mmCIF file of C-alpha atoms and ligand atoms in Angstrom:
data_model
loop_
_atom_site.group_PDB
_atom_site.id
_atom_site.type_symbol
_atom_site.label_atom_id
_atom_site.label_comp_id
_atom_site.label_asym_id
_atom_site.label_seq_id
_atom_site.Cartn_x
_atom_site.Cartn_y
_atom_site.Cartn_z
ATOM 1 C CA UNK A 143 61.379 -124.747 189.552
ATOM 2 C CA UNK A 144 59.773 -127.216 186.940
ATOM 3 C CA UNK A 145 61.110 -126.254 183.325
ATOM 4 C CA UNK A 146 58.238 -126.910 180.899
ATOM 5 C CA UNK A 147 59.598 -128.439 177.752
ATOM 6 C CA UNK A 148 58.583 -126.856 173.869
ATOM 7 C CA UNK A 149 57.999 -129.033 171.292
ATOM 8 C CA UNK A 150 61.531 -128.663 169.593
ATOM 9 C CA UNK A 151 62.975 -129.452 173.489
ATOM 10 C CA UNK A 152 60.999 -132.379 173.113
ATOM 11 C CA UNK A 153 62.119 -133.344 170.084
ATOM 12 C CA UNK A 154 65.304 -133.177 171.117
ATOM 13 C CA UNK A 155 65.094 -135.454 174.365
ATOM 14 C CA UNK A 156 62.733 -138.336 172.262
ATOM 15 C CA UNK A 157 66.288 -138.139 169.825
ATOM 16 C CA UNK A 158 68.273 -138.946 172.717
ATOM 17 C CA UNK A 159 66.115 -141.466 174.255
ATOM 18 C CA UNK A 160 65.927 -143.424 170.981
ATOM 19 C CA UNK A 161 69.569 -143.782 171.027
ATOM 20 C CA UNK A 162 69.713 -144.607 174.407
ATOM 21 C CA UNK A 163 67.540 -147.313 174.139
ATOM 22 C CA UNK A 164 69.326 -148.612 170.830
ATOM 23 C CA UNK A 165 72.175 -148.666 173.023
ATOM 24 C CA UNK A 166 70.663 -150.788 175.243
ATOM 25 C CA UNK A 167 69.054 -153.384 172.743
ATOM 26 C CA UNK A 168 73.031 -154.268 171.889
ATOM 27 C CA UNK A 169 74.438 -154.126 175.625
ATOM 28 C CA UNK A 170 71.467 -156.391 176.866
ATOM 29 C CA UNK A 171 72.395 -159.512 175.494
ATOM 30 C CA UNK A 172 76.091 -158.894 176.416
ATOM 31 C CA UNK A 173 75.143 -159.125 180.873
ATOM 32 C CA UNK A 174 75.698 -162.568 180.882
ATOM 33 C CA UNK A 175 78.232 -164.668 183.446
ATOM 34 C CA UNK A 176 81.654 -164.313 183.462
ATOM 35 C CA UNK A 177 81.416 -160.982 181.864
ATOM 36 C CA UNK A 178 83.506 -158.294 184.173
ATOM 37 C CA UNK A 179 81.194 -155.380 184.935
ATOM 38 C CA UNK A 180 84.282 -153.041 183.945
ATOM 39 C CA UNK A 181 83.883 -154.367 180.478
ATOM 40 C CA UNK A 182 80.399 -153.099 179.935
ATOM 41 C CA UNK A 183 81.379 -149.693 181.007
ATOM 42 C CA UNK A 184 83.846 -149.385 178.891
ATOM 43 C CA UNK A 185 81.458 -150.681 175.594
ATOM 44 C CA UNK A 186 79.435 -148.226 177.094
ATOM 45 C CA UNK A 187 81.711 -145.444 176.598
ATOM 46 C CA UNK A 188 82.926 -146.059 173.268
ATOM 47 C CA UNK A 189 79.025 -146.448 171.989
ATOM 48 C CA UNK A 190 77.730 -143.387 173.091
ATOM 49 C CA UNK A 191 80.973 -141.759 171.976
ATOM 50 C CA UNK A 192 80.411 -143.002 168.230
ATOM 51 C CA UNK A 193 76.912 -142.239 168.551
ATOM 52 C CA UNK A 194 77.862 -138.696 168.727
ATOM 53 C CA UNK A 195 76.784 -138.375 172.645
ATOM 54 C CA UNK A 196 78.327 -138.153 175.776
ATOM 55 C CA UNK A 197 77.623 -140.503 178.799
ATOM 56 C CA UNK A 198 75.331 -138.014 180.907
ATOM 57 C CA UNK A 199 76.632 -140.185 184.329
ATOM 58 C CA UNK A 200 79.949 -139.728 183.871
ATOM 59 C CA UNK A 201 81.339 -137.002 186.273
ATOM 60 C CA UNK A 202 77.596 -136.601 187.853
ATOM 61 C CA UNK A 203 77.513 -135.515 191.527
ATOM 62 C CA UNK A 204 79.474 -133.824 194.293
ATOM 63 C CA UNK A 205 83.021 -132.465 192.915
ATOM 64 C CA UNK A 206 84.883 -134.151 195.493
ATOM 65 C CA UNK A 207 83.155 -137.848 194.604
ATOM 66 C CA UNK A 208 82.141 -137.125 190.862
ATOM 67 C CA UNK A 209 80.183 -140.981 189.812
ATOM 68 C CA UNK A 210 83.484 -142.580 187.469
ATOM 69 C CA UNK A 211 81.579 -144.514 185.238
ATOM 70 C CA UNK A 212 79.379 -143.906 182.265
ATOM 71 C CA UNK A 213 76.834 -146.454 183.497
ATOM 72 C CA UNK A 214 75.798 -147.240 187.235
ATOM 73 C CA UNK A 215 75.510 -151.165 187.638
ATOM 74 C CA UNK A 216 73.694 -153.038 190.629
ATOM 75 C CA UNK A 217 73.462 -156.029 191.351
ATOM 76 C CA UNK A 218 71.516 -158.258 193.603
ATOM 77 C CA UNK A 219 71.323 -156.641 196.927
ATOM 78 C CA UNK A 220 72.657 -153.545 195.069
ATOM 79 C CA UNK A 221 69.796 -151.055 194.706
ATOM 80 C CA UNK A 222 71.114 -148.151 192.096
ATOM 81 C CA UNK A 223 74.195 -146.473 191.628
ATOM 82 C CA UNK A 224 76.631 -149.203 191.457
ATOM 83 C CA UNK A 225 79.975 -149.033 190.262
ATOM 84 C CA UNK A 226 81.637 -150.761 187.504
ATOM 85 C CA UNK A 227 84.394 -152.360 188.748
ATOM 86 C CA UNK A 228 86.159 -155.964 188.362
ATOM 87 C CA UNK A 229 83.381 -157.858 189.538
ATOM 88 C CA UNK A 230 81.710 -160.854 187.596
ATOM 89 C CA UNK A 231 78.635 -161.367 186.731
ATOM 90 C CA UNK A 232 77.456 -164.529 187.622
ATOM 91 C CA UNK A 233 74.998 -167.002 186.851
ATOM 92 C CA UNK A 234 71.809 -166.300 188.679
ATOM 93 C CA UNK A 235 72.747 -162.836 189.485
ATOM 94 C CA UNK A 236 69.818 -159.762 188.940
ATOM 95 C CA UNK A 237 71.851 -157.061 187.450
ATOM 96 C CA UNK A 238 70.341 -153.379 187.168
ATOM 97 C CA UNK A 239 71.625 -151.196 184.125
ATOM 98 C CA UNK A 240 70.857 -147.403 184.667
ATOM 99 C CA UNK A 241 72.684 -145.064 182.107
ATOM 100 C CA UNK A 242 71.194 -141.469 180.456
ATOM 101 C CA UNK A 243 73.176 -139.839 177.401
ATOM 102 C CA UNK A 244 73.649 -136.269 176.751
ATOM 103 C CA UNK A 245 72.866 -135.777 172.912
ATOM 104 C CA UNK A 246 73.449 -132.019 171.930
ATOM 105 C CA UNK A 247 72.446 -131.124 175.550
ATOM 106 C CA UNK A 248 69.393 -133.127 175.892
ATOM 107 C CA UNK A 249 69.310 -135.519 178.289
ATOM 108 C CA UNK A 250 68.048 -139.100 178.373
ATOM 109 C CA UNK A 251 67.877 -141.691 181.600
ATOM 110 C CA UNK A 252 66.048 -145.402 181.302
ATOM 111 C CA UNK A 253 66.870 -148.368 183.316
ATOM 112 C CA UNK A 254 66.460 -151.923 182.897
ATOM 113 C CA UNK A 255 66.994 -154.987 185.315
ATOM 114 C CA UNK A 256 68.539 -158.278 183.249
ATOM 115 C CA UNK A 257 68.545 -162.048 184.276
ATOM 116 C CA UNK A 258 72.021 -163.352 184.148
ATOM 117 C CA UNK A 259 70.983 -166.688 183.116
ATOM 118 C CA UNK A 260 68.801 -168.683 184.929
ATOM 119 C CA UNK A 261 67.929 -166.258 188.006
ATOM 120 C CA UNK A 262 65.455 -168.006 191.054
ATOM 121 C CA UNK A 263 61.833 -167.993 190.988
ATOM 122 C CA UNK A 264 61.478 -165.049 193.404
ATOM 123 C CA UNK A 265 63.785 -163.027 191.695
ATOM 124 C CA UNK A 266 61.993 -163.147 187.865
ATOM 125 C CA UNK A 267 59.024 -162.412 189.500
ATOM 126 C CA UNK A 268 60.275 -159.596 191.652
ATOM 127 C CA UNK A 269 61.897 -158.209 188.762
ATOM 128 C CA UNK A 270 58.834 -158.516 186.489
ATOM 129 C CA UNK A 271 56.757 -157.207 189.560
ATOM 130 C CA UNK A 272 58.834 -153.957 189.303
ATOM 131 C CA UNK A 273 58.456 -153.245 185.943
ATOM 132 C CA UNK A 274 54.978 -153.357 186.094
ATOM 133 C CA UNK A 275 55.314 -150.819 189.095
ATOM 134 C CA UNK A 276 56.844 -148.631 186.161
ATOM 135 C CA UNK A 277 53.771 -149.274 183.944
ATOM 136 C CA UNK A 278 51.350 -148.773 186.243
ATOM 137 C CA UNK A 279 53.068 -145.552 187.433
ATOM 138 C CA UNK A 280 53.361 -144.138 183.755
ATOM 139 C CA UNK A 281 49.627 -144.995 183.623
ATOM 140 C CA UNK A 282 48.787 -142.620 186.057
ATOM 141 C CA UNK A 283 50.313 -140.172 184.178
ATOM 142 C CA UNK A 284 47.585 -137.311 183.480
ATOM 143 C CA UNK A 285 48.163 -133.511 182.842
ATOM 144 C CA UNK A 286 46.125 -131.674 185.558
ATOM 145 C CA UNK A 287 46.089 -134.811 187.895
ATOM 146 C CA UNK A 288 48.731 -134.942 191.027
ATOM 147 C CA UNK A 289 52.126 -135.752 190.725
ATOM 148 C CA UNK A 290 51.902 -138.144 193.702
ATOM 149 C CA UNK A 291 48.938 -140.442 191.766
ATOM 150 C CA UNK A 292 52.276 -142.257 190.183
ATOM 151 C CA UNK A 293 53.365 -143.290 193.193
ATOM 152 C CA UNK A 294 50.318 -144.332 194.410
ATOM 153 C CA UNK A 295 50.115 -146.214 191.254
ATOM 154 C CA UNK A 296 54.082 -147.713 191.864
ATOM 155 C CA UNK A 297 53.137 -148.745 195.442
ATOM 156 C CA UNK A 298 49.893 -150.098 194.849
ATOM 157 C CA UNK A 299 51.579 -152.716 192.159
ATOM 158 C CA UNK A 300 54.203 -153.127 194.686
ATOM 159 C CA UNK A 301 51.963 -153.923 197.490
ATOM 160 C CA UNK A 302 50.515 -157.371 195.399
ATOM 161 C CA UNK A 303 53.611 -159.100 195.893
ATOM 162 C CA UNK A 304 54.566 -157.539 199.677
ATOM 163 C CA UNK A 305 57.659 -155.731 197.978
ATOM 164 C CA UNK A 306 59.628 -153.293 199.844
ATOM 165 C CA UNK A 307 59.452 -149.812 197.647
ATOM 166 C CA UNK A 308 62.576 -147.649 198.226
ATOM 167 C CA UNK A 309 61.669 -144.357 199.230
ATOM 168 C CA UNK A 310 64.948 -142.505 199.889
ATOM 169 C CA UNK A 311 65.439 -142.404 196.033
ATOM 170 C CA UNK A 312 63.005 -140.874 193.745
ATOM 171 C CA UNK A 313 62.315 -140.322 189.633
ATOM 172 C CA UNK A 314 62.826 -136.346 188.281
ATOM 173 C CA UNK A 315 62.320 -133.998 185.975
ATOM 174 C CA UNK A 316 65.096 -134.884 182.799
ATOM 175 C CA UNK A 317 65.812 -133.554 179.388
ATOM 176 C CA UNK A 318 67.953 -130.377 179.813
ATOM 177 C CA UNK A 319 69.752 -131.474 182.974
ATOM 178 C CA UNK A 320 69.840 -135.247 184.393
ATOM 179 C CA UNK A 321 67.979 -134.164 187.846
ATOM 180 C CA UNK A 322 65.503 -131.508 187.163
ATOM 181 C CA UNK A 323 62.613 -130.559 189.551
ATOM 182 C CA UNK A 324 60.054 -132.147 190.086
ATOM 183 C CA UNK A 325 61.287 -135.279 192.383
ATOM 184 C CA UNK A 326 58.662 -138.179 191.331
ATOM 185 C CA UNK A 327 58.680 -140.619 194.081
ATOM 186 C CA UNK A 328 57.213 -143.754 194.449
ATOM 187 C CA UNK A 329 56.015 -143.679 197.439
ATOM 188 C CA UNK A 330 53.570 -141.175 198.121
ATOM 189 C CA UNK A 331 55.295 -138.108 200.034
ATOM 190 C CA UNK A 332 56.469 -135.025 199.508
ATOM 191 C CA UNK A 333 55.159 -131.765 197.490
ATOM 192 C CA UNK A 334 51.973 -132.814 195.051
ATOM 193 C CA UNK A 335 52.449 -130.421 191.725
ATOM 194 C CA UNK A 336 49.932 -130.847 189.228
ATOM 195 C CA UNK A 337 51.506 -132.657 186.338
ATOM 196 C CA UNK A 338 51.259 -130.364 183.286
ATOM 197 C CA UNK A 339 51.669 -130.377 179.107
ATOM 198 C CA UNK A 340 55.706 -130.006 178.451
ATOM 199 C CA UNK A 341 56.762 -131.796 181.620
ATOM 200 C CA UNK A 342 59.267 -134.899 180.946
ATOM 201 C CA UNK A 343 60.030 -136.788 183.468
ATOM 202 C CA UNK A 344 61.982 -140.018 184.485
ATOM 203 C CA UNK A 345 60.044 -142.595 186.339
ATOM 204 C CA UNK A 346 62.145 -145.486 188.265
ATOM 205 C CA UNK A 347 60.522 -147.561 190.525
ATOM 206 C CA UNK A 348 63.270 -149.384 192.887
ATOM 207 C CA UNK A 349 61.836 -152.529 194.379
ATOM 208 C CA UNK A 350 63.117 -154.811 197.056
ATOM 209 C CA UNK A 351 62.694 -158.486 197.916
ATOM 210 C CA UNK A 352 62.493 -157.386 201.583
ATOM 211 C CA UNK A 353 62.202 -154.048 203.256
ATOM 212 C CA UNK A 354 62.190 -151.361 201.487
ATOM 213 C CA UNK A 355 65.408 -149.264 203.603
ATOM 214 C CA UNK A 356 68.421 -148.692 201.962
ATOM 215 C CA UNK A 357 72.010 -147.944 203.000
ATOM 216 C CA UNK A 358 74.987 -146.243 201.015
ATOM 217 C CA UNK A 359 78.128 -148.164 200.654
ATOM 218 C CA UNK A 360 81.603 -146.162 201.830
ATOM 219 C CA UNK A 361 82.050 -145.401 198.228
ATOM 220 C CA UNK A 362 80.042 -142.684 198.490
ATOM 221 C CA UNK A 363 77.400 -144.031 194.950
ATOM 222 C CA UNK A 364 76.538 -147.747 195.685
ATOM 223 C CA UNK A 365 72.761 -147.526 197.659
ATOM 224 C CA UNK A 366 71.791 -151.388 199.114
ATOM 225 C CA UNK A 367 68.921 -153.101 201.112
ATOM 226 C CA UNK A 368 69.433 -152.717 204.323
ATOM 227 C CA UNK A 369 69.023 -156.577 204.722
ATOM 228 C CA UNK A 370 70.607 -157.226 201.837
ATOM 229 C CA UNK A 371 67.933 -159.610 199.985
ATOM 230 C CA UNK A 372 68.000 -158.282 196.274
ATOM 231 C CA UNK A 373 66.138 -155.430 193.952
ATOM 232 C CA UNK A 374 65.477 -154.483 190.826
ATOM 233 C CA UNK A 375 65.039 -151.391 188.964
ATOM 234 C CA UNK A 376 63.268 -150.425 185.775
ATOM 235 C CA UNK A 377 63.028 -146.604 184.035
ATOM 236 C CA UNK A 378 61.779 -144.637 181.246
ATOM 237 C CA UNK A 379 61.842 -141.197 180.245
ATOM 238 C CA UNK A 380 57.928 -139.987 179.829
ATOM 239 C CA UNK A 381 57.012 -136.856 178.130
ATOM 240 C CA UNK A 382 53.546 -135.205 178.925
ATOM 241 C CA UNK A 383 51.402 -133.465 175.965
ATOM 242 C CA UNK A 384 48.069 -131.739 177.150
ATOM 243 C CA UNK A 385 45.820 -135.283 176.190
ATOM 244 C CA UNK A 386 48.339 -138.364 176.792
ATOM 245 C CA UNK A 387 51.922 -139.390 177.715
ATOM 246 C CA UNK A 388 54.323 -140.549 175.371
ATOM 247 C CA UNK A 389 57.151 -142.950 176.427
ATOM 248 C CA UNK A 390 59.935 -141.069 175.252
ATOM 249 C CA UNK A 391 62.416 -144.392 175.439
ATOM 250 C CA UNK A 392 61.642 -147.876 174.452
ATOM 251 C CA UNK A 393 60.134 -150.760 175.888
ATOM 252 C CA UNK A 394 62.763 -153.557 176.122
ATOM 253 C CA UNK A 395 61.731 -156.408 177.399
HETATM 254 N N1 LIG B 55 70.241 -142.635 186.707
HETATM 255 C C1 LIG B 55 70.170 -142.051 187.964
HETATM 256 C C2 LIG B 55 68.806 -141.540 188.028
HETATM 257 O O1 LIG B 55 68.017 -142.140 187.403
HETATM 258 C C3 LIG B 55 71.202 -141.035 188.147
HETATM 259 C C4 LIG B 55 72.490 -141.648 188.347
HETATM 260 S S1 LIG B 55 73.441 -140.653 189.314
HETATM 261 C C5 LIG B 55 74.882 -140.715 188.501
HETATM 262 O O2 LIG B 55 68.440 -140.608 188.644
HETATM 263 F F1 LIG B 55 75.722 -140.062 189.153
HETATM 264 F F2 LIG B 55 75.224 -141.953 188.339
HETATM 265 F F3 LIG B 55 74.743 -140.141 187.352
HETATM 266 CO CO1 LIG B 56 66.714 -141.322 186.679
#
């Protein structure tokens, strides 16, 4: 069931988003090498906590494997959903951000992918390939149009550059829960609602240097390539009004 948002709801989620992506304008510049990816959980934590919010990760997910963290970091061949832990980052590494805070029970989610210093060729232009998958999938956005024309959008862009585009993980509905109906893939499949005034929605491309198939590590959270060549991830939260979508989060780029 799709909840349809009123405009107070919506004001609600656009208050969360903005912190959110204030958040991220100060973690940003902190993914650099050397920096243990523990470390920017735990800034994480204590930001959204003086911010008034709660992490909306943190305890997400099957009660017997709840996620631990309050942000999910991936890197490389890591797709989404990885772990902080007492890894490095290193020089040349793609690292994926993905967080969402719960601010008086409205729910933000927006993901970035950052350069750890000087990152190859392929990978800057995989990574900028992917967030123009986002852009060209929020540009498809269109109350009374078909859900699926985002992903037709996403794939299209991801076609240019012969990019794998994960399809066993999908955008949602967002705002009063983190995973809300409907699923918003990337890759055309799947029911085909009409989009609609009051839908919000989280759009998250996943894109991969190689094939697009993905594997889940024994930790039960950490999704990778199947062949292990790298991918990047980029999300925003989009609200839809009856004429035009509104980017709920901010660009940061
Ligand atoms: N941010 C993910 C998404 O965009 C959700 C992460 S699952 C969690 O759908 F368990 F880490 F919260
Ligand atoms: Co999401």
């Amino acid at each position: 069931m799709i909840r349809l948002k009123n405009e107070k709801q919506i004001n609600g989620i656009r208050t969360s988003c903005k912190l959110l992506s204030a958040m991220y304008r100060e973690l940003m510049p902190l993914v650099k090498p050397g920096v243990q990816t523990l470390d920017l959980d735990r800034w994480v934590r204590d930001w959204i906590k003086k911010a008034g919010g709660r992490p909306a990760f943190l305890g997400y997910g099957p009660r017997k494997n709840p996620y631990p963290a309050a942000i999910c970091i991936s890197i490389n061949n890591e797709v989404i959903h990885g772990i902080p832990g007492k890894r490095k980052i290193l020089e040349g590494d793609l690292v994926s951000l993905d967080c969402g805070i719960d601010l008086g029970g409205f729910i933000s989610d927006q993901a970035v992918t950052v350069e750890a210093g000087r990152v190859a060729p392929e990978l800057h232009a995989l990574n900028m390939a992917t967030r123009e998958c986002l852009y060209q999938g929020i540009a498809a956005v269109k109350a009374g149009d078909r859900l699926l024309q985002i992903a037709r959008a996403v794939s299209a862009r991801a076609k240019l550059g012969n990019y794998g585009v994960v399809h066993q993980f999908c955008g949602h509905g967002v705002g009063l829960e983190l995973h809300e109906d409907p699923q918003v893939p990337n890759y055309p499949h799947g029911p085909n609602p009409r989009m609609s005034r009051g839908m919000v929605i989280a759009i998250e491309p996943m894109v991969n240097l190689g094939t697009a198939d993905v594997e889940i590590l024994q930790d039960g959270w950490t999704v990778v390539t199947a062949d292990d060549r790298p991918s990047a991830h980029w999300e925003h939260t989009v609200a839809i009004f009856e004429d035009r979508a509104e980017i709920l989060t901010d660009p940061l780029e």
